[in-house]
Each structure stands twice: as C-alpha cells, then as structure tokens.
Short mmCIF file of C-alpha atoms and ligand atoms in Angstrom, two decimals:
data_model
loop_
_atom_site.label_atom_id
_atom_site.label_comp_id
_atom_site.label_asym_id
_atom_site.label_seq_id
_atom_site.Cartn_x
_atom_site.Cartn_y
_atom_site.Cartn_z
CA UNK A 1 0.00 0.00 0.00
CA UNK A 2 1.51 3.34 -1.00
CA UNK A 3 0.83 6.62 -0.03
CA UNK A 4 0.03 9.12 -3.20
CA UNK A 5 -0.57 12.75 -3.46
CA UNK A 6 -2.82 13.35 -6.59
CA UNK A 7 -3.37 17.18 -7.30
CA UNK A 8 -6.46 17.82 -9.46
CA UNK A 9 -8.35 15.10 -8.34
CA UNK A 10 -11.39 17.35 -8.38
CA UNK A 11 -11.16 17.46 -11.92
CA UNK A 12 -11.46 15.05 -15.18
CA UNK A 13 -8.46 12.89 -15.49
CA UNK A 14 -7.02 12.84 -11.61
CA UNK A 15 -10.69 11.95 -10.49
CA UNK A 16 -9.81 8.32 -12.48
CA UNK A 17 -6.48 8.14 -11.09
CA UNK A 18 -7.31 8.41 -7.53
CA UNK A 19 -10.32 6.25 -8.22
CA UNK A 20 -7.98 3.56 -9.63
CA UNK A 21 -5.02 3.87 -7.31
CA UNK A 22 -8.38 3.62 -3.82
CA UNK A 23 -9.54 0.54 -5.64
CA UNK A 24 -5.79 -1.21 -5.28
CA UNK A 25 -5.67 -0.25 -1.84
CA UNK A 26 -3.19 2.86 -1.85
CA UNK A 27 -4.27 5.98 0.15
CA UNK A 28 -4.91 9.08 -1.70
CA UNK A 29 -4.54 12.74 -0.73
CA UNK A 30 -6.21 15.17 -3.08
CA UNK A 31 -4.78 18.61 -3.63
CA UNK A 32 -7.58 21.15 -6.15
CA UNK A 33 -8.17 24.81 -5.46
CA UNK A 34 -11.65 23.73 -7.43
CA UNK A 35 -11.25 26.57 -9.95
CA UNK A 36 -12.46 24.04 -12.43
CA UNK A 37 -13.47 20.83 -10.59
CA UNK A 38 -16.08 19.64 -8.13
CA UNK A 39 -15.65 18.38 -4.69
CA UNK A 40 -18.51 15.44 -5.71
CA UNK A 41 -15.53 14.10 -8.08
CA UNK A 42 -13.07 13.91 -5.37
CA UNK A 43 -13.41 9.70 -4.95
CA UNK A 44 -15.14 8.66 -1.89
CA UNK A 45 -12.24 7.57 0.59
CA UNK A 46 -9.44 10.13 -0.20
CA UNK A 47 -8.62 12.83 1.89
CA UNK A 48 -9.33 16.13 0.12
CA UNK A 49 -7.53 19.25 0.74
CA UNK A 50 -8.59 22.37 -0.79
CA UNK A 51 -5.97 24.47 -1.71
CA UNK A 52 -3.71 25.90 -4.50
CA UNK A 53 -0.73 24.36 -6.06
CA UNK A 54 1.23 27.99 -6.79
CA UNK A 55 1.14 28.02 -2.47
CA UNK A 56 3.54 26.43 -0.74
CA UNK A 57 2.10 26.05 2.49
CA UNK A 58 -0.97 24.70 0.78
CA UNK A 59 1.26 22.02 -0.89
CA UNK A 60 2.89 21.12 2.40
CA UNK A 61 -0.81 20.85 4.06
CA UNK A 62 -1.81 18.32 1.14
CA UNK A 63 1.81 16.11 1.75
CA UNK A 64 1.40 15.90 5.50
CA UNK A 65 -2.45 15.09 5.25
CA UNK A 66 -2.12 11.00 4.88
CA UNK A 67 -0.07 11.58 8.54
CA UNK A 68 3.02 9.72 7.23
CA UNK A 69 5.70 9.86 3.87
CA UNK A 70 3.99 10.45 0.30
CA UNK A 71 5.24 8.11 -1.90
CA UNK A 72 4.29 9.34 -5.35
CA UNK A 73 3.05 12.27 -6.61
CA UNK A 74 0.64 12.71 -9.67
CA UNK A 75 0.73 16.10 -10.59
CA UNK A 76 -2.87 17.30 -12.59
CA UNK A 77 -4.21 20.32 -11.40
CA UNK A 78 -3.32 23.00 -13.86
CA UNK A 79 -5.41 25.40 -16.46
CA UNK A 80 -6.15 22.71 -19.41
CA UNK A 81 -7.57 24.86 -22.48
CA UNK A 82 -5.90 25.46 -25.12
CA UNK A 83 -7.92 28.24 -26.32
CA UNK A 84 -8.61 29.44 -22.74
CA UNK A 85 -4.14 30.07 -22.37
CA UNK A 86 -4.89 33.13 -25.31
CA UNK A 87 -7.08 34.91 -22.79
CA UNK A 88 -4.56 35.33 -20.06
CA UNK A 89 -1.21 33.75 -20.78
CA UNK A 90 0.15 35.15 -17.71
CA UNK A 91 -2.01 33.11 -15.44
CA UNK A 92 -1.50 29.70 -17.77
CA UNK A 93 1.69 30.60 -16.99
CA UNK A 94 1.47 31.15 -12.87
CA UNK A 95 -0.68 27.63 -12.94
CA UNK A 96 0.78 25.54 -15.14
CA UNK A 97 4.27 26.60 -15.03
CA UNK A 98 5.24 28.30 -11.60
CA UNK A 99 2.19 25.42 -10.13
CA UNK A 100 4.38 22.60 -11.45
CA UNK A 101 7.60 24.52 -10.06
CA UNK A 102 6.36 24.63 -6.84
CA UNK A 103 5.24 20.76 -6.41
CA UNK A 104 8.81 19.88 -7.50
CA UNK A 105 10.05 21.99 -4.77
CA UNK A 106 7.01 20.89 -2.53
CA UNK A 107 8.15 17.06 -3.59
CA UNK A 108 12.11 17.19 -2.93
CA UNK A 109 11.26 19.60 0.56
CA UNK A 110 8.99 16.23 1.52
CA UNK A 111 11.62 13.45 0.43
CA UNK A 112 9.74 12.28 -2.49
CA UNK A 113 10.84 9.53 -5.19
CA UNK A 114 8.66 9.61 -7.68
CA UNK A 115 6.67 12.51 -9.69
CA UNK A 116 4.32 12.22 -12.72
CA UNK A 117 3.11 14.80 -14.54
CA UNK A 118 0.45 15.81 -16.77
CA UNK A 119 1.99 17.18 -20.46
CA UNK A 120 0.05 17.43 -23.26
CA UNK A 121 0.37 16.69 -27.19
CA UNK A 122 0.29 20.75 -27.43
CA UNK A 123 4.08 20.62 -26.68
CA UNK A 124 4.61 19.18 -29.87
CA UNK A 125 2.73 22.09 -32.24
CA UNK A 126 2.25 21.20 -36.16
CA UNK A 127 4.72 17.76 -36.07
CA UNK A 128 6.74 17.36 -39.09
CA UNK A 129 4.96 13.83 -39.55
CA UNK A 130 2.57 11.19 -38.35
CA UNK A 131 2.26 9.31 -36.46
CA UNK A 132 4.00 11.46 -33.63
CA UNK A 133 6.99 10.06 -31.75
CA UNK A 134 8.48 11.42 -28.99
CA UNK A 135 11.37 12.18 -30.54
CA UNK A 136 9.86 14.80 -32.52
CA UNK A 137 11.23 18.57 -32.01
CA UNK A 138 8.30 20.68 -30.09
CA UNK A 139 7.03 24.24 -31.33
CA UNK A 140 3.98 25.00 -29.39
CA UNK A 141 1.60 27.30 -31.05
CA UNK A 142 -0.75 28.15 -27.93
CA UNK A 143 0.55 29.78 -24.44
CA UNK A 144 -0.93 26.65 -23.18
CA UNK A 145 1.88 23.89 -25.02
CA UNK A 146 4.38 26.63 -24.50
CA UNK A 147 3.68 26.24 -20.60
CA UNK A 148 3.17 22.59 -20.18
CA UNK A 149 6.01 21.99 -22.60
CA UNK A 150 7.75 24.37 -20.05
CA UNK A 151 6.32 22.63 -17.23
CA UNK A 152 7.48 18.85 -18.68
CA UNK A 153 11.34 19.84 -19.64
CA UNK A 154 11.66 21.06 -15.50
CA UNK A 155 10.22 17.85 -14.56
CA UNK A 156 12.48 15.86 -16.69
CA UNK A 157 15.66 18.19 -15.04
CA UNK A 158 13.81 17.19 -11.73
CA UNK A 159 15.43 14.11 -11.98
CA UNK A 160 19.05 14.73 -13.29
CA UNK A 161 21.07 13.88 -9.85
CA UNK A 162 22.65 17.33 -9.40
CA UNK A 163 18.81 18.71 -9.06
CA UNK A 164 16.41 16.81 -7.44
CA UNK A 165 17.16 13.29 -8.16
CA UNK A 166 13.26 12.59 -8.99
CA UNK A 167 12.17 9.76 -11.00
CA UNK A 168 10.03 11.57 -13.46
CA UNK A 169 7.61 10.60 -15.78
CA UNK A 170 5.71 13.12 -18.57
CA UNK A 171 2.75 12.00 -19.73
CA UNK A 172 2.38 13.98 -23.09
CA UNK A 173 -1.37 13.02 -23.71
CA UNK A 174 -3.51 13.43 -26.22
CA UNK A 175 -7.48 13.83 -26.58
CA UNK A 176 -8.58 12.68 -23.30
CA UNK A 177 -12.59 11.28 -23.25
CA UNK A 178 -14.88 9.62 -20.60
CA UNK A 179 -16.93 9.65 -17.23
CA UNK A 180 -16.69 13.29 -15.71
CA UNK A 181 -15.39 14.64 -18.77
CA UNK A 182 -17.90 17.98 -18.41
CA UNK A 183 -21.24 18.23 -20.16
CA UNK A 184 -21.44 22.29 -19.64
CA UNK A 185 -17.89 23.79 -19.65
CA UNK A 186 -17.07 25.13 -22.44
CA UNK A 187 -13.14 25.10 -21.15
CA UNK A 188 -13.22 21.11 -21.40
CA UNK A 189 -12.61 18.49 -24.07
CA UNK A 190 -14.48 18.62 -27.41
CA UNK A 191 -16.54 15.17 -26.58
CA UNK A 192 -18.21 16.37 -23.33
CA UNK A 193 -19.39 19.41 -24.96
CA UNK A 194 -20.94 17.39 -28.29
CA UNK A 195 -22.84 14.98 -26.09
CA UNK A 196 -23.74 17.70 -23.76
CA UNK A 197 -25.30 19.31 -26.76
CA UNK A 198 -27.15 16.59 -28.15
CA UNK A 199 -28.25 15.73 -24.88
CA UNK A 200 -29.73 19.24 -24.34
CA UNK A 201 -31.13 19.47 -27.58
CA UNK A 202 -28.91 22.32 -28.86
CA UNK A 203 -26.81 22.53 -32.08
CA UNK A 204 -23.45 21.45 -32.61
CA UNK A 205 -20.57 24.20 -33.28
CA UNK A 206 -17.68 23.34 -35.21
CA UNK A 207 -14.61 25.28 -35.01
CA UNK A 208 -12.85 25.69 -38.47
CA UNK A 209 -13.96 23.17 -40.90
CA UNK A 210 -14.35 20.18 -39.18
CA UNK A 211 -11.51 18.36 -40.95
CA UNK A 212 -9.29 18.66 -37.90
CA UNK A 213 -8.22 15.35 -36.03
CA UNK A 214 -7.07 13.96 -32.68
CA UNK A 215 -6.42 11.04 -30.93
CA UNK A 216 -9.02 10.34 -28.39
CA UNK A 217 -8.01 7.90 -25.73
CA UNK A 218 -10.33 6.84 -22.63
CA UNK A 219 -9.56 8.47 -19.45
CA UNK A 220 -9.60 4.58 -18.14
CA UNK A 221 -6.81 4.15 -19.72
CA UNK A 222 -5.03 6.33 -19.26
CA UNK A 223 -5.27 6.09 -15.71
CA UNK A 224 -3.86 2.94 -15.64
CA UNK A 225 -1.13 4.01 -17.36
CA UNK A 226 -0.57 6.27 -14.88
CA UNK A 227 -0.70 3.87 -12.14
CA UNK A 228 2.29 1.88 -14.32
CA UNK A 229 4.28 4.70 -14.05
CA UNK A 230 4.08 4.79 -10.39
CA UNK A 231 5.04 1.42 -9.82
CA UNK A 232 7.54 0.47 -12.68
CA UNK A 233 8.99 3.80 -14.83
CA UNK A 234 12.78 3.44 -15.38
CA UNK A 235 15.12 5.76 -13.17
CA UNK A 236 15.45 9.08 -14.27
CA UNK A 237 13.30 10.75 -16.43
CA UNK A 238 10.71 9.75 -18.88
CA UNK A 239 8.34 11.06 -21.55
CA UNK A 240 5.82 8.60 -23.23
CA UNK A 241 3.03 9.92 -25.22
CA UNK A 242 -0.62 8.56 -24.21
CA UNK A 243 -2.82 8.11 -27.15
CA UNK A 244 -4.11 4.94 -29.17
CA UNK A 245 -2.64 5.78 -32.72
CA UNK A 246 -6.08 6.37 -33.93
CA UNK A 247 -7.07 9.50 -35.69
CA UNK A 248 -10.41 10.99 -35.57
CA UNK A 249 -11.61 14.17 -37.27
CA UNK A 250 -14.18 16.50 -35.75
CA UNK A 251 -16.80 16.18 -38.05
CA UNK A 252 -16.35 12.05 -37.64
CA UNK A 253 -16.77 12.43 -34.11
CA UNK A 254 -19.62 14.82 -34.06
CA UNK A 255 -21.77 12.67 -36.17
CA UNK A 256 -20.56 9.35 -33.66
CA UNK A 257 -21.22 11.70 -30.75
CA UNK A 258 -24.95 12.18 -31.99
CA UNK A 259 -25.67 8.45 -33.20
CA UNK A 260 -24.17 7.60 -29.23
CA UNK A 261 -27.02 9.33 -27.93
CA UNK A 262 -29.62 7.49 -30.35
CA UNK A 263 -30.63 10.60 -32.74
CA UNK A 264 -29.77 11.04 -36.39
CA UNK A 265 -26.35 12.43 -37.33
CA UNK A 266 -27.94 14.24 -41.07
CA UNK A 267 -30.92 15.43 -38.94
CA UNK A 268 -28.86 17.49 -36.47
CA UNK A 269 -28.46 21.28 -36.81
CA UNK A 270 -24.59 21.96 -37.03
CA UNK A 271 -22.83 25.49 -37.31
CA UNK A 272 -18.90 25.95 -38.54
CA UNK A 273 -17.32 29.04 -37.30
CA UNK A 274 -14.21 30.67 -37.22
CA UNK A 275 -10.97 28.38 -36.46
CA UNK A 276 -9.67 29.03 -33.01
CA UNK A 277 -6.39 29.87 -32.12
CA UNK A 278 -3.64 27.50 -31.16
CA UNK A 279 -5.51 25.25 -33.19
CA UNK A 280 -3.41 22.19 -34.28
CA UNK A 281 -4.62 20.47 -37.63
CA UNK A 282 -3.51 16.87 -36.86
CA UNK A 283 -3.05 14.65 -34.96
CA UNK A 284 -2.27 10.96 -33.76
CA UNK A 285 0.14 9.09 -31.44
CA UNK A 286 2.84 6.73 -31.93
CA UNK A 287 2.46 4.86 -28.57
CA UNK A 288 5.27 2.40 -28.99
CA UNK A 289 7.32 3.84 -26.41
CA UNK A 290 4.80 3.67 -23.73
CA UNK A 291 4.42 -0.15 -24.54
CA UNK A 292 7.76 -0.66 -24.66
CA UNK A 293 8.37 0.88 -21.40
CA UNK A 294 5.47 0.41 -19.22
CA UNK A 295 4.04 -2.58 -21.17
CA UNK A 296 1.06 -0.10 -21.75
CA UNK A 297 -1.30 -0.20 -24.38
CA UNK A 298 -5.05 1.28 -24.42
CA UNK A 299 -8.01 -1.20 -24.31
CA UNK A 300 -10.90 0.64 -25.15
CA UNK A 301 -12.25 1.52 -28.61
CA UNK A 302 -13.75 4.69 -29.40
CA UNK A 303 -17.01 3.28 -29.79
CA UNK A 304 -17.07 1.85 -26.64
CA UNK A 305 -15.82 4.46 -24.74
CA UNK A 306 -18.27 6.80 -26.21
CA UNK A 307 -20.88 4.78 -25.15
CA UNK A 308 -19.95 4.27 -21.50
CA UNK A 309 -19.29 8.41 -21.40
CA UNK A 310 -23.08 8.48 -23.09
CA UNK A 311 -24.64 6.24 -19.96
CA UNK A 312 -22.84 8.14 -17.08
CA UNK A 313 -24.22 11.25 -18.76
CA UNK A 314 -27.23 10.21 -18.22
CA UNK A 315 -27.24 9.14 -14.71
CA UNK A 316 -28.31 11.73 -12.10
CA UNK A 317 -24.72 12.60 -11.58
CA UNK A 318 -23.86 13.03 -15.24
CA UNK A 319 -27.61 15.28 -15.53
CA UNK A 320 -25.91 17.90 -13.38
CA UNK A 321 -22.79 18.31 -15.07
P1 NAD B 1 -9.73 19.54 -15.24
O1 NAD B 1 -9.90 21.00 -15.37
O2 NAD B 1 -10.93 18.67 -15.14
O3 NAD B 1 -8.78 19.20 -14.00
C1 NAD B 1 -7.82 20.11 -13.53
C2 NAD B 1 -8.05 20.30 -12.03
O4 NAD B 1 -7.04 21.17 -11.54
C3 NAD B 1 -9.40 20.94 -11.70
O5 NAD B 1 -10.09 20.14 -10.75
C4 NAD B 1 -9.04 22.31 -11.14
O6 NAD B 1 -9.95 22.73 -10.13
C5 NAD B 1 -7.64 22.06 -10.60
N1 NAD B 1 -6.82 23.28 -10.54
C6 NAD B 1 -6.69 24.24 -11.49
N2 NAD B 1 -5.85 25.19 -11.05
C7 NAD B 1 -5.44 24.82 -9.81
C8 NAD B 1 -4.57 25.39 -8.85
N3 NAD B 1 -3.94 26.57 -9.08
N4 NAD B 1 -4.37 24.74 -7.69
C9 NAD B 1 -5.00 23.57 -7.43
N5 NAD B 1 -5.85 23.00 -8.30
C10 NAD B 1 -6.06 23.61 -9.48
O7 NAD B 1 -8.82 19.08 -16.48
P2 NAD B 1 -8.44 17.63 -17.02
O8 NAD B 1 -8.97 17.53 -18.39
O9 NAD B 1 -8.76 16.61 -16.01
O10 NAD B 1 -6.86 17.80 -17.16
C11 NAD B 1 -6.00 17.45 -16.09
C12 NAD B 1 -4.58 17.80 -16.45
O11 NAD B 1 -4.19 17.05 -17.59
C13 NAD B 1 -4.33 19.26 -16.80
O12 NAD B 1 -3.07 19.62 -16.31
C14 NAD B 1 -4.33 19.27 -18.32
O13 NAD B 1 -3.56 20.33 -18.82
C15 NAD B 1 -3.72 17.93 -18.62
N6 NAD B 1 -4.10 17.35 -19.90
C16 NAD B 1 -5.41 17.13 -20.19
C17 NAD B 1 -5.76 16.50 -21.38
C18 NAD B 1 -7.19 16.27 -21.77
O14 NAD B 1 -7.45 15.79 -22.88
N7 NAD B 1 -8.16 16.55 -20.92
C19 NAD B 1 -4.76 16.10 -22.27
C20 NAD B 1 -3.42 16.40 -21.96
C21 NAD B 1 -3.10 16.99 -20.75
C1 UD1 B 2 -7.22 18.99 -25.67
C2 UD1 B 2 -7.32 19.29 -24.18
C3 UD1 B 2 -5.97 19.74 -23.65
C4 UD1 B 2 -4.96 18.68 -23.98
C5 UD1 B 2 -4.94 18.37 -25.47
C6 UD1 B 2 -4.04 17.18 -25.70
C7 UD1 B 2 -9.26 20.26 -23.10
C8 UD1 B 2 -10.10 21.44 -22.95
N1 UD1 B 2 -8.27 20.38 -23.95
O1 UD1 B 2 -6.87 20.17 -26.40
O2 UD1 B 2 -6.02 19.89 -22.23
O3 UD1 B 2 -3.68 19.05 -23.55
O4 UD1 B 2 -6.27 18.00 -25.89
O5 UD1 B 2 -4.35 16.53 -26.86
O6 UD1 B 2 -9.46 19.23 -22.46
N2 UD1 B 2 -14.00 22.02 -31.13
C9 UD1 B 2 -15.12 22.26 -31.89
N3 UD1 B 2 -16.30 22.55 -31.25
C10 UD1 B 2 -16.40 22.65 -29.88
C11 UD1 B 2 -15.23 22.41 -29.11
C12 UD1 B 2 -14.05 22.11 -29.77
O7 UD1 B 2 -15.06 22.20 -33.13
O8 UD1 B 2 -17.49 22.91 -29.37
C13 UD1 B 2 -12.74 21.65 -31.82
C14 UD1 B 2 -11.55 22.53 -31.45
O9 UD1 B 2 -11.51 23.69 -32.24
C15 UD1 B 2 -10.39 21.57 -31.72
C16 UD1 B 2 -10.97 20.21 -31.36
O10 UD1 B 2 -12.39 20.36 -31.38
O11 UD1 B 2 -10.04 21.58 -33.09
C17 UD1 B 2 -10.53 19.73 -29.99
O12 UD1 B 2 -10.75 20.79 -29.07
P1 UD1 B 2 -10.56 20.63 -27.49
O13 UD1 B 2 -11.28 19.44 -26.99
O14 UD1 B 2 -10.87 21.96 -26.89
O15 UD1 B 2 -9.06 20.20 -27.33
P2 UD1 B 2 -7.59 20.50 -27.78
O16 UD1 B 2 -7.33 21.94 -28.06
O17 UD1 B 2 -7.26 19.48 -28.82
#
C-alpha cells in the first residue's frame, strides 16, 4: 500500500487516477483549489484538501495530510484549455508553469521519489509527420503547449542527480474522453461538450472546418497508465506519449457523438465558425514507447468508450454536469 498525493483530483483525469489507485488499496490525498473541478468528483475515501498548487504552504498541508511519507506524486491540477491560455497567458503561466515549479520543490522539501506529470500533445505544435513520436522537435503554437512543454522539460531536469534526483515521468497526452469529462464547460474536451449538446437538444458548433483530427483515448486508460508509471517507470526521467494511434476528425466524431445518444447524425443542426487559435490540424500518437516501457497499451475503442461516457451522462450525476 503506498501513499500518493494526486493534485487535481477534483477534476477530469485525476478523479480516475485516484479512483484507480483507492480501488488497489493505496491511500490518496487530493490537492484542487476547485477553480475548475467539483468536490462530488473527489473519490469517496481520499482525503481532500482544498488548496492551491502555486502556495507552498498549501502544498505542504496536502503532503502531511495521509499523517506519514507520500510516496508518489501525480501532478494534474493546472489550467487545461488550449484556447482558454490566449485569454490570459500570464495566469497559464502562474498555474501551469510556476504550479508545477512549486510541487517539484514541494516534492524534494517532503523526500519524495517519484513525480508524474500531466503534459500534453500541445508541446509538440504542427509535427513534421505522423504518427508522432516522442522524438519529434516541439514548437507550441498556444501559451498553453508553450507552458506545459515548459512545465514537462523542469520535470524531466527534476530528476538529473545534481537537481532533485526525482524519477520523473511526462505523460504527453492526447485527446482525453470519458466519465466526468464535463457536459457544460465550455473550457473542457471537445466530446463532453458534443454529447452535452445533443443531450440538451442544442446545435453542434464546429470550429474551423471540421476536418481537424485527434487522438481520443479513454480516461480509463489512461489512468492505468498512470498507475504503471508509479510502480515500474525506469530511473530518471521519462516522456511517453498517451494516445491509441487512432485519428479521428471533428466532423467524424460529431456525427458518432450524436448516433451515441440514439438521434440522427444528417438530422442534427450543425454550425462551422471561425478556427480558433492555437488550433493544431492533426493529430495521432505513436504509442510504442509507452508499450515498450510500461508494457502499456489502451483497451478501449472509441465506440465503446463513447458509449460508457453516453450512460454516465445520463445518470443523475452526469444530468448535473
Ligand atoms: P480539469 O480541469 O478537469 O482538472 C484540472 C483540475 O485542476 C481541476 O479540478 C481544477 O480545479 C484544478 N486546478 C486548477 N488550477 C489549480 C490550482 N492553481 N491549484 C489547485 N488545483 C487547481 O482538467 P483535465 O482535463 O482533467 O486535465 C488534467 C490535467 O491534464 C491538466 O493539467 C491538463 O492540462 C492535462 N491534460 C489534459 C488533457 C485532456 O485531454 N483533458 C490532455 C493532456 C493533458
Ligand atoms: C485537448 C485538451 C488539452 C490537452 C490536449 C491534448 C481540453 C479542454 N483540452 O486540447 O487539455 O492538452 O487535448 O491533446 O481538455 N471544437 C469544436 N467545437 C467545440 C469544441 C471544440 O469544433 O465545441 C474543436 C476545437 O476547435 C479543436 C478540437 O475540437 O479543433 C478539440 O478541441 P478541445 O477538446 O478543446 O481540445 P484540444 O485543443 O485538442
């Protein structure tokens, strides 16, 4: 049984981490300042502490909350739009970069081993090819990639001996999808917001012309990758893209987001608007790495996916969302 330290638990993706590392037995301390998540998504069974990863008193509160050593830390909470980082790069900045600064401090001022961190497929910008390997030089093109790309490179020096000594992993991931994804915020993934439109009965708005793609992988998934990291990454530091080497376009998975929820995709009112910026135009994952290291691979489909995401939205909890 470990002890782990999961900030942004009150959001999307950490919500499925701490759920997943409860279920094996390990105790979880949640850090979220609930800017953008709920306390109801905070997993039954964790100790939540509500506070604000660019404090460093907050950050001590959250590591001496399980009463003994942290273990592990998963590092989440952090300002996740990419259109959103145009508005005020200055705070994308304070959150994603000085927050991530200060739980490396926060981790090597508690004695901790391991840290895992949340990067993004943003770091990359417009790759010079698909699929996208690691490898690959990055060129953001939003504030947001420039600051988790930022955020990544100081947790990958977090674990060069002379600095911290950390054994680091960055997760850059790619289209995240599932349970708790929200319905109503207009700041979260594309798939929440489709279903949430069908599901209210409101048209569908398409950014650009549609012919965009991604690589949508199941926040289930991606947990459990996660969770591999924890237990078996390689000393030093490590960056494995999370994806499933499938690409999607927008208009495909508008029209699969409306025939999820059981109505007709050429029936359904649809408006294309200007492109937003820090808009990338492609793109899919070369996950071989993240096989090859963690033995990782993702094991559920689109399809699948979409329709488990479809029957949590409409449970009570989803309703609210
Ligand atoms: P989310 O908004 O649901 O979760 C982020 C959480 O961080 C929220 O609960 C929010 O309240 C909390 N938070 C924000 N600022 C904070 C602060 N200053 N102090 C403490 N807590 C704070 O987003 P998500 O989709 O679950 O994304 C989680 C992380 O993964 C983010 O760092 C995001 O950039 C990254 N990421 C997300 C995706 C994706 O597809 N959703 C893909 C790649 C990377
Ligand atoms: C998403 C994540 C980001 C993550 C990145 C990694 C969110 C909010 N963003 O960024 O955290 O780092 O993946 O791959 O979770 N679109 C529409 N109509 C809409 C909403 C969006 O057409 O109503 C389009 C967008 O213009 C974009 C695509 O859908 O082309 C995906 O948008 P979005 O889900 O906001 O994500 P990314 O910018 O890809």
């Amino acid at each position: 049984m470990a002890r782990i330290l999961v900030t942004g638990a009150a959001g999307f993706i950490g919500s499925h981490i701490a759920e997943q590392l409860l279920a094996r037995g390990d105790q979880v301390v949640v850090l979220d300042d609930l800017s953008n998540g709920r306390r109801e998504h905070v997993p039954a069974g964790s100790v939540f502490v509500e506070g604000d990863v660019r404090s460093a008193a907050d950050i001590d509160r959250a590591f001496g909350a399980l009463g003994g050593p942290i273990d592990a830390v998963c590092h989440l909470a952090g300002q996740a739009s990419t259109f959103r980082s145009f508005d005020e790069p200055s705070w994308d900045m304070e959150v994603n970069g000085v927050g991530t600064a200060r739980m490396l401090e926060g981790a090597r001022r508690n004695g901790v081993g391991v840290f895992v961190f949340a990067s993004s497929m943003t770091a990359y910008g417009p790759p010079p090819g698909l699929p996208v390997t690691e490898d690959m030089r990055c060129g953001p093109i939003s504030f947001y990639g420039v600051t988790k790309w930022a955020a990544e490179q100081a947790v990958v020096l977090s674990a060069r001996p002379e600095s911290m000594g950390l054994r680091a992993v960055a997760f850059r991931m790619f289209n995240v999808y599932g349970e708790r994804q929200s319905l109503t915020n207009p700041y979260q993934g594309v798939l929440g917001i489709f279903l949430g439109n069908v599901l209210r009965d409101e048209p569908i708005r398409i950014f650009g012309d549609g012919e965009q793609s991604r690589d949508f992988v199941y926040a289930g998934d991606v947990a459990r990758a996660w969770i591999q990291a924890i237990d078996g990454s390689p000393e030093g530091a490590t960056v494995l893209n999370l994806g499933t080497g499938t690409r999607t376009s927008i208009n495909e998975l508008w029209r699969a987001s409306v025939a999820a929820c059981g109505q007709d995709p050429d029936a359904w009112p649809v408006s294309y608007e200007d492109g937003r910026p820090g808009d990338q135009r492609h793109m899919v994952a070369d996950i071989s790495r993240a096989s090859d290291v963690l033995g990782w691979a993702p094991e559920v489909t689109l399809e699948d996916g979409m329709a488990r995401t479809v029957a949590w939205a409409r449970t009570d909890e989803g309703a609210t969302r």
